Amino acid sequence: MGKRGQVTIFIILGIAIIGIGILIYLFYPQIQSIIKPKSQNPSAFMQSCLEDKIKETADILSLQGGSMVPENYYLYEDNKIEYLCYTNEYYKTCVVQQPMLKSHIESEIKKEIEPEVASCFEDLKKSFEDQGYEVIIRDGNTTVELLPEKILTTLNHELVLTRGDTKRYEKFRIAVDNDLYNLVGIARSILNWEASYGDAETTTYMNYYHNLKVEKLNQMDGSTIYILTNRDSGDKFEFASRSVAWPPGYGIV
């Protein structure tokens, strides 16, 4: 009975070993990925590393008239909002301060994120070196574009990864959802009205763009704060204008 028991145990162990072997064979790729995680795609790495900084920068610019450090501004609720059309005289129409507003905002985003771009590439290099890769990075220029419903950042850096074979990446694109492109387009239209006639009729824009909210807040000194909001996404763009201002006691607020 003892020998029979031992034989039975060996048979059970043999069946168990065969079963484990079959399971390992069938699920080897999944087991391998758990033991040794797959390398993150360099493009996904850069997207993850930079998108929060781009979003944060875009949000700040949106609340300050498109400038990181406003110079000529109206202080509204402790927020410095850049004058995008301005005159310091009474009865005169304003002069547009940023005729290339879209390009200006793109330039501001680029300038603000460039240190982060360098830092992210350093982190990328270390990450792949830790995985046994030989890493070569050749710096290139960075471009930022406001496009419909997104901000597209293109990093024209070259990345070469070698570990057995060689992989080459020559461009990285980081896309962030944001409606600045459309809001800035509407802002430019309002600014043209302010510069030409000293005022803008905002209900027309809301009648045409049903997801758009336009707030027009007249101030005591003749300035006007405009707040444009995409009702669907919550994206905003705020700016100030001072055009055809009246002396104290003559204006209608």
Tab-separated table of C-alpha atoms in Angstrom:
chain	number	residue	atom	x	y	z
A	1	MET	CA	0.000	0.000	0.000
A	2	GLY	CA	2.899	2.329	0.706
A	3	LYS	CA	4.436	1.743	-2.728
A	4	ARG	CA	1.042	2.204	-4.396
A	5	GLY	CA	0.585	5.489	-2.541
A	6	GLN	CA	3.975	6.728	-3.671
A	7	VAL	CA	3.216	5.786	-7.287
A	8	THR	CA	-0.095	7.627	-7.087
A	9	ILE	CA	1.624	10.740	-5.729
A	10	PHE	CA	4.235	10.623	-8.523
A	11	ILE	CA	1.465	10.249	-11.128
A	12	ILE	CA	-0.389	13.261	-9.675
A	13	LEU	CA	2.832	15.306	-9.586
A	14	GLY	CA	3.609	14.323	-13.163
A	15	ILE	CA	0.163	15.389	-14.348
A	16	ALA	CA	0.489	18.680	-12.434
A	17	ILE	CA	3.918	19.395	-13.963
A	18	ILE	CA	2.611	18.659	-17.458
A	19	GLY	CA	-0.399	20.904	-16.798
A	20	ILE	CA	1.800	23.751	-15.565
A	21	GLY	CA	4.034	23.319	-18.607
A	22	ILE	CA	1.026	23.566	-20.940
A	23	LEU	CA	-0.229	26.701	-19.158
A	24	ILE	CA	3.221	28.349	-19.378
A	25	TYR	CA	3.394	27.506	-23.083
A	26	LEU	CA	-0.076	28.922	-23.768
A	27	PHE	CA	0.279	32.066	-21.695
A	28	TYR	CA	4.027	32.741	-22.042
A	29	PRO	CA	3.646	36.177	-23.703
A	30	GLN	CA	1.395	37.426	-20.884
A	31	ILE	CA	3.667	35.932	-18.196
A	32	GLN	CA	6.700	37.497	-19.861
A	33	SER	CA	5.047	40.906	-19.909
A	34	ILE	CA	4.345	40.650	-16.180
A	35	ILE	CA	7.881	39.554	-15.324
A	36	LYS	CA	9.511	41.956	-17.789
A	37	PRO	CA	7.195	44.837	-18.825
A	38	LYS	CA	7.287	45.826	-22.461
A	39	SER	CA	9.228	49.024	-23.216
A	40	GLN	CA	7.004	52.092	-23.538
A	41	ASN	CA	6.858	53.545	-27.028
A	42	PRO	CA	9.043	56.711	-27.142
A	43	SER	CA	6.195	58.742	-28.671
A	44	ALA	CA	3.826	57.663	-25.891
A	45	PHE	CA	6.530	58.493	-23.335
A	46	MET	CA	6.866	62.058	-24.650
A	47	GLN	CA	3.078	62.505	-24.869
A	48	SER	CA	2.711	61.455	-21.239
A	49	CYS	CA	5.652	63.602	-20.134
A	50	LEU	CA	4.596	66.847	-21.846
A	51	GLU	CA	0.801	66.964	-22.093
A	52	ASP	CA	0.183	68.264	-18.548
A	53	LYS	CA	2.683	71.112	-19.028
A	54	ILE	CA	1.066	72.084	-22.347
A	55	LYS	CA	-2.415	72.023	-20.790
A	56	GLU	CA	-1.270	74.090	-17.815
A	57	THR	CA	0.408	76.658	-20.070
A	58	ALA	CA	-2.630	76.920	-22.358
A	59	ASP	CA	-4.925	77.436	-19.350
A	60	ILE	CA	-2.776	80.290	-18.004
A	61	LEU	CA	-2.578	81.979	-21.413
A	62	SER	CA	-6.332	81.626	-21.876
A	63	LEU	CA	-7.039	83.579	-18.695
A	64	GLN	CA	-4.484	86.331	-19.385
A	65	GLY	CA	-5.220	87.391	-22.947
A	66	GLY	CA	-2.600	85.143	-24.508
A	67	SER	CA	0.546	86.285	-22.648
A	68	MET	CA	2.397	84.523	-19.853
A	69	VAL	CA	3.551	87.867	-18.418
A	70	PRO	CA	1.030	90.570	-19.408
A	71	GLU	CA	2.579	94.030	-19.662
A	72	ASN	CA	-0.383	96.268	-20.508
A	73	TYR	CA	-3.271	94.727	-18.625
A	74	TYR	CA	-6.501	95.257	-16.717
A	75	LEU	CA	-6.595	93.736	-13.236
A	76	TYR	CA	-9.889	91.845	-13.004
A	77	GLU	CA	-10.619	89.675	-9.953
A	78	ASP	CA	-6.862	89.604	-9.173
A	79	ASN	CA	-6.147	88.319	-12.677
A	80	LYS	CA	-3.952	90.304	-15.095
A	81	ILE	CA	-5.816	90.311	-18.415
A	82	GLU	CA	-3.844	91.658	-21.372
A	83	TYR	CA	-5.274	94.528	-23.422
A	84	LEU	CA	-5.461	93.180	-26.966
A	85	CYS	CA	-6.848	96.480	-28.240
A	86	TYR	CA	-6.025	99.713	-26.417
A	87	THR	CA	-5.984	103.487	-26.395
A	88	ASN	CA	-5.301	105.722	-23.413
A	89	GLU	CA	-7.232	108.601	-25.011
A	90	TYR	CA	-10.910	109.411	-24.709
A	91	TYR	CA	-13.320	109.156	-27.676
A	92	LYS	CA	-10.680	107.357	-29.792
A	93	THR	CA	-10.914	103.837	-31.128
A	94	CYS	CA	-8.299	101.400	-29.891
A	95	VAL	CA	-5.262	99.987	-31.680
A	96	VAL	CA	-4.890	96.209	-31.896
A	97	GLN	CA	-1.902	95.216	-29.742
A	98	GLN	CA	-1.384	91.671	-31.040
A	99	PRO	CA	-2.262	91.635	-34.762
A	100	MET	CA	-0.751	88.115	-35.004
A	101	LEU	CA	-2.530	86.787	-31.920
A	102	LYS	CA	-2.514	83.107	-32.910
A	103	SER	CA	1.228	83.164	-33.689
A	104	HIS	CA	1.907	85.048	-30.464
A	105	ILE	CA	0.145	82.389	-28.367
A	106	GLU	CA	1.952	79.589	-30.201
A	107	SER	CA	5.245	81.333	-29.473
A	108	GLU	CA	4.346	81.766	-25.785
A	109	ILE	CA	3.520	78.055	-25.420
A	110	LYS	CA	6.744	77.049	-27.164
A	111	LYS	CA	8.881	79.317	-24.966
A	112	GLU	CA	7.230	78.060	-21.787
A	113	ILE	CA	7.532	74.324	-22.529
A	114	GLU	CA	11.082	74.264	-23.960
A	115	PRO	CA	12.787	73.528	-20.580
A	116	GLU	CA	10.276	70.707	-20.043
A	117	VAL	CA	11.013	69.307	-23.513
A	118	ALA	CA	14.715	69.055	-22.653
A	119	SER	CA	13.923	67.444	-19.303
A	120	CYS	CA	11.574	64.882	-20.887
A	121	PHE	CA	14.200	63.827	-23.419
A	122	GLU	CA	16.692	63.357	-20.580
A	123	ASP	CA	14.173	61.163	-18.759
A	124	LEU	CA	13.500	59.241	-21.981
A	125	LYS	CA	17.217	58.632	-22.487
A	126	LYS	CA	17.697	57.348	-18.939
A	127	SER	CA	14.614	55.126	-19.156
A	128	PHE	CA	15.856	53.300	-22.252
A	129	GLU	CA	19.458	53.144	-21.071
A	130	ASP	CA	18.192	51.393	-17.921
A	131	GLN	CA	16.603	48.808	-20.225
A	132	GLY	CA	19.929	48.101	-21.918
A	133	TYR	CA	19.584	50.319	-24.980
A	134	GLU	CA	22.275	52.486	-26.473
A	135	VAL	CA	20.565	55.857	-26.877
A	136	ILE	CA	21.463	58.745	-29.179
A	137	ILE	CA	19.387	61.949	-29.209
A	138	ARG	CA	19.988	64.723	-31.719
A	139	ASP	CA	18.218	67.966	-30.820
A	140	GLY	CA	15.901	69.643	-33.305
A	141	ASN	CA	13.462	72.540	-33.283
A	142	THR	CA	10.085	72.599	-31.580
A	143	THR	CA	6.915	73.919	-33.216
A	144	VAL	CA	3.523	74.607	-31.647
A	145	GLU	CA	0.328	74.967	-33.684
A	146	LEU	CA	-3.174	75.940	-32.627
A	147	LEU	CA	-5.457	73.706	-34.687
A	148	PRO	CA	-9.227	73.146	-34.572
A	149	GLU	CA	-10.008	71.567	-31.191
A	150	LYS	CA	-6.381	70.780	-30.333
A	151	ILE	CA	-2.882	72.095	-29.724
A	152	LEU	CA	-0.256	70.194	-31.699
A	153	THR	CA	3.367	70.289	-30.554
A	154	THR	CA	5.957	68.792	-32.910
A	155	LEU	CA	9.427	67.916	-31.661
A	156	ASN	CA	11.821	67.534	-34.585
A	157	HIS	CA	14.362	65.602	-32.522
A	158	GLU	CA	16.022	62.421	-33.726
A	159	LEU	CA	16.136	59.416	-31.417
A	160	VAL	CA	18.191	56.291	-32.186
A	161	LEU	CA	17.735	53.180	-30.014
A	162	THR	CA	20.084	50.226	-30.389
A	163	ARG	CA	19.795	46.889	-28.602
A	164	GLY	CA	20.587	44.198	-31.134
A	165	ASP	CA	18.680	45.956	-33.894
A	166	THR	CA	18.377	49.730	-34.355
A	167	LYS	CA	15.203	51.820	-34.254
A	168	ARG	CA	15.104	55.417	-35.401
A	169	TYR	CA	12.518	58.102	-34.545
A	170	GLU	CA	12.725	61.453	-36.313
A	171	LYS	CA	9.651	63.320	-35.102
A	172	PHE	CA	7.414	63.366	-32.027
A	173	ARG	CA	3.900	64.838	-32.039
A	174	ILE	CA	2.037	65.700	-28.853
A	175	ALA	CA	-1.659	66.510	-29.282
A	176	VAL	CA	-3.675	68.128	-26.476
A	177	ASP	CA	-7.424	68.748	-26.675
A	178	ASN	CA	-8.171	72.477	-26.481
A	179	ASP	CA	-10.436	74.894	-28.378
A	180	LEU	CA	-8.069	77.894	-28.305
A	181	TYR	CA	-7.919	77.938	-32.127
A	182	ASN	CA	-11.635	78.741	-32.513
A	183	LEU	CA	-11.813	81.034	-29.468
A	184	VAL	CA	-8.845	83.069	-30.703
A	185	GLY	CA	-10.491	83.367	-34.122
A	186	ILE	CA	-13.623	84.824	-32.534
A	187	ALA	CA	-11.511	87.109	-30.343
A	188	ARG	CA	-9.778	88.532	-33.426
A	189	SER	CA	-13.161	89.274	-34.999
A	190	ILE	CA	-14.291	91.110	-31.840
A	191	LEU	CA	-11.025	93.051	-31.767
A	192	ASN	CA	-11.557	94.198	-35.351
A	193	TRP	CA	-14.960	95.598	-34.332
A	194	GLU	CA	-13.431	97.298	-31.288
A	195	ALA	CA	-10.672	98.865	-33.412
A	196	SER	CA	-13.074	100.004	-36.143
A	197	TYR	CA	-16.176	101.075	-34.219
A	198	GLY	CA	-15.241	101.075	-30.530
A	199	ASP	CA	-17.642	98.274	-29.660
A	200	ALA	CA	-18.719	94.758	-30.674
A	201	GLU	CA	-22.145	93.134	-30.803
A	202	THR	CA	-21.608	89.799	-29.049
A	203	THR	CA	-25.043	88.187	-29.427
A	204	THR	CA	-24.350	87.667	-33.121
A	205	TYR	CA	-21.522	85.276	-32.282
A	206	MET	CA	-23.673	83.251	-29.870
A	207	ASN	CA	-26.475	83.030	-32.430
A	208	TYR	CA	-24.041	81.620	-34.972
A	209	TYR	CA	-21.967	79.417	-32.636
A	210	HIS	CA	-24.484	77.635	-30.411
A	211	ASN	CA	-21.810	76.147	-28.122
A	212	LEU	CA	-20.274	79.583	-27.511
A	213	LYS	CA	-20.860	81.842	-24.520
A	214	VAL	CA	-19.636	85.452	-24.760
A	215	GLU	CA	-19.517	87.630	-21.658
A	216	LYS	CA	-18.946	91.347	-22.152
A	217	LEU	CA	-18.129	93.148	-18.903
A	218	ASN	CA	-17.905	96.949	-19.078
A	219	GLN	CA	-15.602	98.589	-16.505
A	220	MET	CA	-15.708	102.060	-14.938
A	221	ASP	CA	-12.593	103.320	-16.752
A	222	GLY	CA	-13.981	102.499	-20.207
A	223	SER	CA	-12.298	99.112	-20.463
A	224	THR	CA	-14.189	96.003	-21.497
A	225	ILE	CA	-13.440	92.449	-20.390
A	226	TYR	CA	-14.462	89.751	-22.850
A	227	ILE	CA	-14.781	86.137	-21.688
A	228	LEU	CA	-15.306	83.554	-24.430
A	229	THR	CA	-16.291	80.051	-23.309
A	230	ASN	CA	-16.891	76.831	-25.205
A	231	ARG	CA	-19.945	75.473	-23.372
A	232	ASP	CA	-19.161	71.864	-24.358
A	233	SER	CA	-15.488	71.662	-23.377
A	234	GLY	CA	-15.291	74.478	-20.819
A	235	ASP	CA	-12.284	76.003	-22.633
A	236	LYS	CA	-12.023	79.792	-22.203
A	237	PHE	CA	-10.261	82.807	-23.596
A	238	GLU	CA	-10.307	86.150	-21.756
A	239	PHE	CA	-8.979	89.487	-22.974
A	240	ALA	CA	-9.385	93.213	-22.381
A	241	SER	CA	-10.071	96.154	-24.673
A	242	ARG	CA	-10.271	99.928	-24.158
A	243	SER	CA	-11.867	101.741	-27.076
A	244	VAL	CA	-13.945	104.965	-27.391
A	245	ALA	CA	-13.784	105.505	-23.648
A	246	TRP	CA	-15.680	108.411	-22.101
A	247	PRO	CA	-14.343	110.749	-19.402
A	248	PRO	CA	-15.598	110.100	-15.867
A	249	GLY	CA	-19.210	111.229	-15.507
A	250	TYR	CA	-20.018	110.927	-19.252
A	251	GLY	CA	-19.820	107.223	-19.969
A	252	ILE	CA	-22.641	104.732	-19.652
A	253	VAL	CA	-21.619	101.510	-17.908
